[in-house]
Amino acid sequence: MNNNEKETNHETDETLTTRQGHPITNNQNIRTVSNRGPATLENYDFIEKISHFDRERIPERVVHARGAGAHGYFEATGMAGDEPVSQYTRAKLFQEKGKKTPVFVRFSSVIHGGHSPETLRDPRGFATKFYTEDGNWDLVGNNLKVFFIRDAMKFPDMVHAFKPDPLTNIQDAERFFDFCANSPESFHMVTFLYSPYGIPANYRQMQGSGVNTYKWVNENGEGVLVKYHWEPKQGIKNLTQKEAEEIQAKNFNHATQDLYDAIEEGNYPEWDFYVQIMSDDDHPELDFDPLDDTKLWPEDQFPWKHVGKMVLNKNPEDYFNEVEQAAFGTGVLVDGLDFSDDKMLQGRTFSYSDTQRYRVGANYLQLPINAPKKQAQTNQRGGAMSYYVDKAPGQNPHINYEPSDLGGLKEAKQTGKEHTPMVQGHLVRESIERTNNTKQAGNTYREFEKWEQDELIFNLVGDLSTCAKVIQDKMIALAEEADEEYGRRLREGLANAKQETGKHKGRPLGDKDGDDAPKNAENMGHDADRY
C-alpha cells in the first residue's frame, strides 16, 4: 500500500466508531491518570457517548423512570459511631447532635418505563436530596450496594442490553446475559439481582446505598474514603419471583401505594444512616480495589459508623411537580464532601446533571423541588423557561460576570483547608489491576440462607435456559469460579431445564410462561358485535 493508505488502527466492516467516524480501540475504560484515576476532561469518546445516551428519551428519564417520593428530614448524631464526626468531615449537616436537615427522597426502579409494574426484577434507586445550609447535597444511590460495571464507559452499553430490544421493543433475557457474561465484573451484582434482593417487597423496607466511593474532608483538608448506607428501621423484606407475580396480578403500583398510605396514616418510615471509612490510599493489603463499585467493603475490617437517621413524614402535593421533576446529580456535594477517583462516580458526575439539563431544562434548578432552601446567587442567565434571576439583593443588575468592581457577585472566603490529593501517573485507558470479579459473589452466595440460594438458582436457570449455549457456559464458568456449589447447581439446573433457546426471543427477565400469553388472549377473548 502507499503512504496514504497506511492503517493507524486495524478496521473491519464491524469496527465500532464514534459519531465522527473515529475507530474506537478501547470501549471498556475511560481515560484516567494511571489505571485508578482520576478521570480527565478530554475523554471525548466517553463524553460523546454518555451525552448522547443522556438524550435518548423524551421526556421520560432514560433510567429510573418509574418512581415514588416523599419529604422528610435527616437528623444528625454529631458522631461517626463513637467518634466526633468532625474528625472526618467538616460538612455542617453532620456536626451537631439533633440537627435536622430537610430532605426529599425519590425511590425508583431502574430499567423499566414510567408506569411499569413495581414487582419486576430490577435494582431500585434510592436518591436523597439534602437541603443543607450550604446548599444542596444529592446522594444518588440504589438499594443494592454493588453495581454491574466499574467504568462509566460501559454504562450506555449496559443499559442498552437491559432495555427492550430495539427491533421488537421487548426486553430480552438473552441480551441481558450476553452483556453480563462478557462483563465478568457484573457477576456479583447478578448474584444479588437474581436472589430475593432483586425484588424488594416495597420501598419502606429496602436498604439504600451510595454504591460509589466518596470522600469526606475535615477542617484541615484531610480526606478519607467513605461509603454510605441506609438501613430501614422497618426491617428488610424481599419477594420471591412467585410472590411478586401474585402481587402484580392484583396491583402493579403496590410500592408507590404502600409508601403513600404509610405516610398518610402517620406510620412514617425511618432509616438509620451509616458510613464506612477507609484511609485514602490504594490499600494493597486488600484483594480488591476500594474504588471498585462492584465490591463490598468487609464490615469486620471497616465497621459501619452511625451518623444519623432519616424520617419521611410528608407526601408530595403534586406528583409531577415534585417526584417527576425532581432532579439529582452525583456531583452535587457540599463543603466537607468530595469525590474519590471511582471511575463510575467520575462518569456519573458529568452524566447525571447533563441529563437533567436536557430532560427538564437548563433552568431545572429554579424549580422549587430542586432549588436549595438558601438563596442561589449566580451569573447564569437565560435558557428555556428562566423565570427569575439568581441575583443577590442589591446586586448591580448590569453586572453578570466576575470579577468586577461595579457591584457584582464576589467569591466566598474559604475557611477550611483545601483538600489537595496527590495525583501522578500516565494517562491510560486501562482497567484497575485487582479485578477479582467473582470472589465476593461466592461470599455472597455462601451467606445467603438456603431458601435464598434456591431462589437464586431457580431464577437464574429460568432466564438462562433461553440463552445461547455460549452465554450459558460463560455464566456457569463465573459461578464455578465464585463457589463450587454455586457453579454445580447452576450447571445441573440448566442441564435439567427445558432448553428453549431461539423460541423465546424477547422474553423479559423472570418471564416463565409469557410466550403463551398472546395465543391465550386470542383463545380466551370473547366475541363481540361491531357497533
mmCIF file of N, CA, C and O in Angstrom, residues 401-447:
data_model
loop_
_atom_site.group_PDB
_atom_site.id
_atom_site.type_symbol
_atom_site.label_atom_id
_atom_site.label_comp_id
_atom_site.label_asym_id
_atom_site.label_seq_id
_atom_site.Cartn_x
_atom_site.Cartn_y
_atom_site.Cartn_z
ATOM 1 N N TYR A 401 -21.117 39.091 35.531
ATOM 2 C CA TYR A 401 -19.819 38.462 35.359
ATOM 3 C C TYR A 401 -18.993 38.715 36.618
ATOM 4 O O TYR A 401 -19.371 39.527 37.476
ATOM 5 N N GLU A 402 -17.868 38.011 36.728
ATOM 6 C CA GLU A 402 -16.956 38.139 37.864
ATOM 7 C C GLU A 402 -15.554 37.877 37.342
ATOM 8 O O GLU A 402 -15.359 36.984 36.517
ATOM 9 N N PRO A 403 -14.554 38.647 37.714
ATOM 10 C CA PRO A 403 -14.532 39.680 38.762
ATOM 11 C C PRO A 403 -15.036 41.031 38.257
ATOM 12 O O PRO A 403 -15.044 41.297 37.055
ATOM 13 N N SER A 404 -15.417 41.879 39.213
ATOM 14 C CA SER A 404 -15.913 43.219 38.889
ATOM 15 C C SER A 404 -15.789 44.103 40.118
ATOM 16 O O SER A 404 -15.893 43.621 41.253
ATOM 17 N N ASP A 405 -15.600 45.413 39.879
ATOM 18 C CA ASP A 405 -15.628 46.400 40.949
ATOM 19 C C ASP A 405 -16.915 47.218 40.916
ATOM 20 O O ASP A 405 -17.028 48.243 41.593
ATOM 21 N N LEU A 406 -17.908 46.778 40.127
ATOM 22 C CA LEU A 406 -19.112 47.588 39.895
ATOM 23 C C LEU A 406 -20.364 46.980 40.519
ATOM 24 O O LEU A 406 -21.468 47.149 40.023
ATOM 25 N N GLY A 407 -20.202 46.272 41.629
ATOM 26 C CA GLY A 407 -21.368 45.772 42.342
ATOM 27 C C GLY A 407 -21.806 44.384 41.941
ATOM 28 O O GLY A 407 -22.983 44.041 42.100
ATOM 29 N N GLY A 408 -20.891 43.586 41.417
ATOM 30 C CA GLY A 408 -21.222 42.216 41.068
ATOM 31 C C GLY A 408 -20.988 41.247 42.218
ATOM 32 O O GLY A 408 -20.615 41.634 43.327
ATOM 33 N N LEU A 409 -21.218 39.951 41.966
ATOM 34 C CA LEU A 409 -21.012 38.909 42.974
ATOM 35 C C LEU A 409 -19.519 38.695 43.217
ATOM 36 O O LEU A 409 -18.692 38.904 42.327
ATOM 37 N N LYS A 410 -19.180 38.304 44.440
ATOM 38 C CA LYS A 410 -17.790 38.088 44.829
ATOM 39 C C LYS A 410 -17.587 36.635 45.244
ATOM 40 O O LYS A 410 -18.511 35.956 45.679
ATOM 41 N N GLU A 411 -16.360 36.163 45.125
ATOM 42 C CA GLU A 411 -16.017 34.831 45.603
ATOM 43 C C GLU A 411 -16.143 34.753 47.120
ATOM 44 O O GLU A 411 -15.924 35.738 47.826
ATOM 45 N N ALA A 412 -16.514 33.551 47.618
ATOM 46 C CA ALA A 412 -16.571 33.339 49.063
ATOM 47 C C ALA A 412 -15.162 33.174 49.613
ATOM 48 O O ALA A 412 -14.251 32.735 48.906
ATOM 49 N N LYS A 413 -14.998 33.516 50.884
ATOM 50 C CA LYS A 413 -13.730 33.281 51.558
ATOM 51 C C LYS A 413 -13.736 31.858 52.099
ATOM 52 O O LYS A 413 -14.631 31.473 52.842
ATOM 53 N N GLN A 414 -12.755 31.080 51.729
ATOM 54 C CA GLN A 414 -12.686 29.699 52.176
ATOM 55 C C GLN A 414 -12.032 29.631 53.543
ATOM 56 O O GLN A 414 -10.976 30.217 53.775
ATOM 57 N N THR A 415 -12.688 28.943 54.474
ATOM 58 C CA THR A 415 -12.146 28.817 55.831
ATOM 59 C C THR A 415 -11.449 27.473 56.023
ATOM 60 O O THR A 415 -10.349 27.402 56.550
ATOM 61 N N GLY A 416 -12.103 26.385 55.604
ATOM 62 C CA GLY A 416 -11.475 25.075 55.705
ATOM 63 C C GLY A 416 -10.341 24.938 54.701
ATOM 64 O O GLY A 416 -10.381 25.500 53.603
ATOM 65 N N LYS A 417 -9.331 24.170 55.078
ATOM 66 C CA LYS A 417 -8.187 23.999 54.193
ATOM 67 C C LYS A 417 -8.577 23.156 52.989
ATOM 68 O O LYS A 417 -9.309 22.179 53.104
ATOM 69 N N GLU A 418 -8.084 23.533 51.812
ATOM 70 C CA GLU A 418 -8.391 22.809 50.573
ATOM 71 C C GLU A 418 -7.832 21.387 50.645
ATOM 72 O O GLU A 418 -6.705 21.167 51.125
ATOM 73 N N HIS A 419 -8.626 20.440 50.169
ATOM 74 C CA HIS A 419 -8.149 19.057 50.062
ATOM 75 C C HIS A 419 -7.389 18.918 48.751
ATOM 76 O O HIS A 419 -7.946 19.152 47.674
ATOM 77 N N THR A 420 -6.133 18.544 48.819
ATOM 78 C CA THR A 420 -5.285 18.503 47.623
ATOM 79 C C THR A 420 -4.592 17.154 47.507
ATOM 80 O O THR A 420 -3.390 17.028 47.793
ATOM 81 N N PRO A 421 -5.302 16.118 47.105
ATOM 82 C CA PRO A 421 -4.668 14.801 46.971
ATOM 83 C C PRO A 421 -3.605 14.806 45.882
ATOM 84 O O PRO A 421 -3.711 15.531 44.897
ATOM 85 N N MET A 422 -2.605 13.963 46.059
ATOM 86 C CA MET A 422 -1.514 13.836 45.088
ATOM 87 C C MET A 422 -1.976 12.963 43.927
ATOM 88 O O MET A 422 -2.549 11.902 44.122
ATOM 89 N N VAL A 423 -1.758 13.431 42.702
ATOM 90 C CA VAL A 423 -2.107 12.669 41.505
ATOM 91 C C VAL A 423 -0.851 12.541 40.650
ATOM 92 O O VAL A 423 -0.202 13.529 40.337
ATOM 93 N N GLN A 424 -0.522 11.319 40.280
ATOM 94 C CA GLN A 424 0.667 11.097 39.473
ATOM 95 C C GLN A 424 0.479 9.837 38.649
ATOM 96 O O GLN A 424 -0.035 8.839 39.149
ATOM 97 N N GLY A 425 0.846 9.885 37.386
ATOM 98 C CA GLY A 425 0.757 8.684 36.562
ATOM 99 C C GLY A 425 0.549 9.026 35.103
ATOM 100 O O GLY A 425 0.229 10.161 34.745
ATOM 101 N N HIS A 426 0.738 8.040 34.246
ATOM 102 C CA HIS A 426 0.489 8.202 32.827
ATOM 103 C C HIS A 426 -1.008 8.226 32.554
ATOM 104 O O HIS A 426 -1.792 7.587 33.256
ATOM 105 N N LEU A 427 -1.426 8.980 31.528
ATOM 106 C CA LEU A 427 -2.816 8.919 31.082
ATOM 107 C C LEU A 427 -3.006 7.631 30.293
ATOM 108 O O LEU A 427 -2.331 7.405 29.280
ATOM 109 N N VAL A 428 -3.914 6.786 30.758
ATOM 110 C CA VAL A 428 -4.113 5.467 30.149
ATOM 111 C C VAL A 428 -5.597 5.161 30.043
ATOM 112 O O VAL A 428 -6.427 5.804 30.672
ATOM 113 N N ARG A 429 -5.902 4.164 29.211
ATOM 114 C CA ARG A 429 -7.244 3.574 29.184
ATOM 115 C C ARG A 429 -7.091 2.112 29.594
ATOM 116 O O ARG A 429 -6.919 1.234 28.759
ATOM 117 N N GLU A 430 -7.134 1.871 30.878
ATOM 118 C CA GLU A 430 -6.890 0.534 31.411
ATOM 119 C C GLU A 430 -7.866 0.230 32.541
ATOM 120 O O GLU A 430 -8.371 1.137 33.209
ATOM 121 N N SER A 431 -8.096 -1.052 32.748
ATOM 122 C CA SER A 431 -8.865 -1.492 33.905
ATOM 123 C C SER A 431 -7.971 -1.414 35.143
ATOM 124 O O SER A 431 -6.750 -1.397 35.052
ATOM 125 N N ILE A 432 -8.604 -1.375 36.306
ATOM 126 C CA ILE A 432 -7.860 -1.468 37.551
ATOM 127 C C ILE A 432 -7.151 -2.818 37.614
ATOM 128 O O ILE A 432 -7.529 -3.766 36.917
ATOM 129 N N GLU A 433 -6.132 -2.921 38.450
ATOM 130 C CA GLU A 433 -5.314 -4.133 38.486
ATOM 131 C C GLU A 433 -5.985 -5.273 39.246
ATOM 132 O O GLU A 433 -5.916 -6.431 38.845
ATOM 133 N N ARG A 434 -6.626 -4.967 40.385
ATOM 134 C CA ARG A 434 -7.222 -6.024 41.224
ATOM 135 C C ARG A 434 -8.704 -6.176 40.890
ATOM 136 O O ARG A 434 -9.560 -5.659 41.581
ATOM 137 N N THR A 435 -8.989 -6.876 39.814
ATOM 138 C CA THR A 435 -10.389 -7.026 39.397
ATOM 139 C C THR A 435 -11.141 -8.019 40.268
ATOM 140 O O THR A 435 -12.249 -7.748 40.709
ATOM 141 N N ASN A 436 -10.571 -9.189 40.500
ATOM 142 C CA ASN A 436 -11.147 -10.188 41.409
ATOM 143 C C ASN A 436 -12.668 -10.261 41.243
ATOM 144 O O ASN A 436 -13.430 -10.031 42.179
ATOM 145 N N ASN A 437 -13.106 -10.623 40.059
ATOM 146 C CA ASN A 437 -14.506 -10.449 39.663
ATOM 147 C C ASN A 437 -15.506 -11.336 40.388
ATOM 148 O O ASN A 437 -16.688 -10.990 40.467
ATOM 149 N N THR A 438 -15.080 -12.497 40.897
ATOM 150 C CA THR A 438 -16.071 -13.461 41.389
ATOM 151 C C THR A 438 -15.968 -13.811 42.867
ATOM 152 O O THR A 438 -16.881 -14.428 43.408
ATOM 153 N N LYS A 439 -14.875 -13.448 43.539
ATOM 154 C CA LYS A 439 -14.695 -13.891 44.925
ATOM 155 C C LYS A 439 -15.830 -13.422 45.830
ATOM 156 O O LYS A 439 -16.393 -14.206 46.602
ATOM 157 N N GLN A 440 -16.175 -12.135 45.751
ATOM 158 C CA GLN A 440 -17.227 -11.638 46.633
ATOM 159 C C GLN A 440 -18.586 -12.211 46.265
ATOM 160 O O GLN A 440 -19.453 -12.373 47.136
ATOM 161 N N ALA A 441 -18.798 -12.550 44.997
ATOM 162 C CA ALA A 441 -20.044 -13.209 44.619
ATOM 163 C C ALA A 441 -20.166 -14.560 45.319
ATOM 164 O O ALA A 441 -21.245 -14.957 45.771
ATOM 165 N N GLY A 442 -19.032 -15.275 45.421
ATOM 166 C CA GLY A 442 -19.029 -16.529 46.159
ATOM 167 C C GLY A 442 -19.329 -16.319 47.634
ATOM 168 O O GLY A 442 -20.103 -17.071 48.244
ATOM 169 N N ASN A 443 -18.722 -15.288 48.224
ATOM 170 C CA ASN A 443 -19.015 -14.980 49.626
ATOM 171 C C ASN A 443 -20.490 -14.678 49.814
ATOM 172 O O ASN A 443 -21.120 -15.134 50.783
ATOM 173 N N THR A 444 -21.044 -13.882 48.898
ATOM 174 C CA THR A 444 -22.464 -13.526 48.994
ATOM 175 C C THR A 444 -23.334 -14.768 48.887
ATOM 176 O O THR A 444 -24.297 -14.935 49.658
ATOM 177 N N TYR A 445 -23.021 -15.663 47.947
ATOM 178 C CA TYR A 445 -23.789 -16.899 47.802
ATOM 179 C C TYR A 445 -23.768 -17.708 49.100
ATOM 180 O O TYR A 445 -24.809 -18.194 49.568
ATOM 181 N N ARG A 446 -22.600 -17.850 49.709
ATOM 182 C CA ARG A 446 -22.485 -18.653 50.924
ATOM 183 C C ARG A 446 -23.197 -18.018 52.111
ATOM 184 O O ARG A 446 -23.641 -18.726 53.030
ATOM 185 N N GLU A 447 -23.317 -16.690 52.096
ATOM 186 C CA GLU A 447 -24.000 -16.009 53.192
ATOM 187 C C GLU A 447 -25.521 -16.025 53.049
ATOM 188 O O GLU A 447 -26.239 -15.759 54.012
#
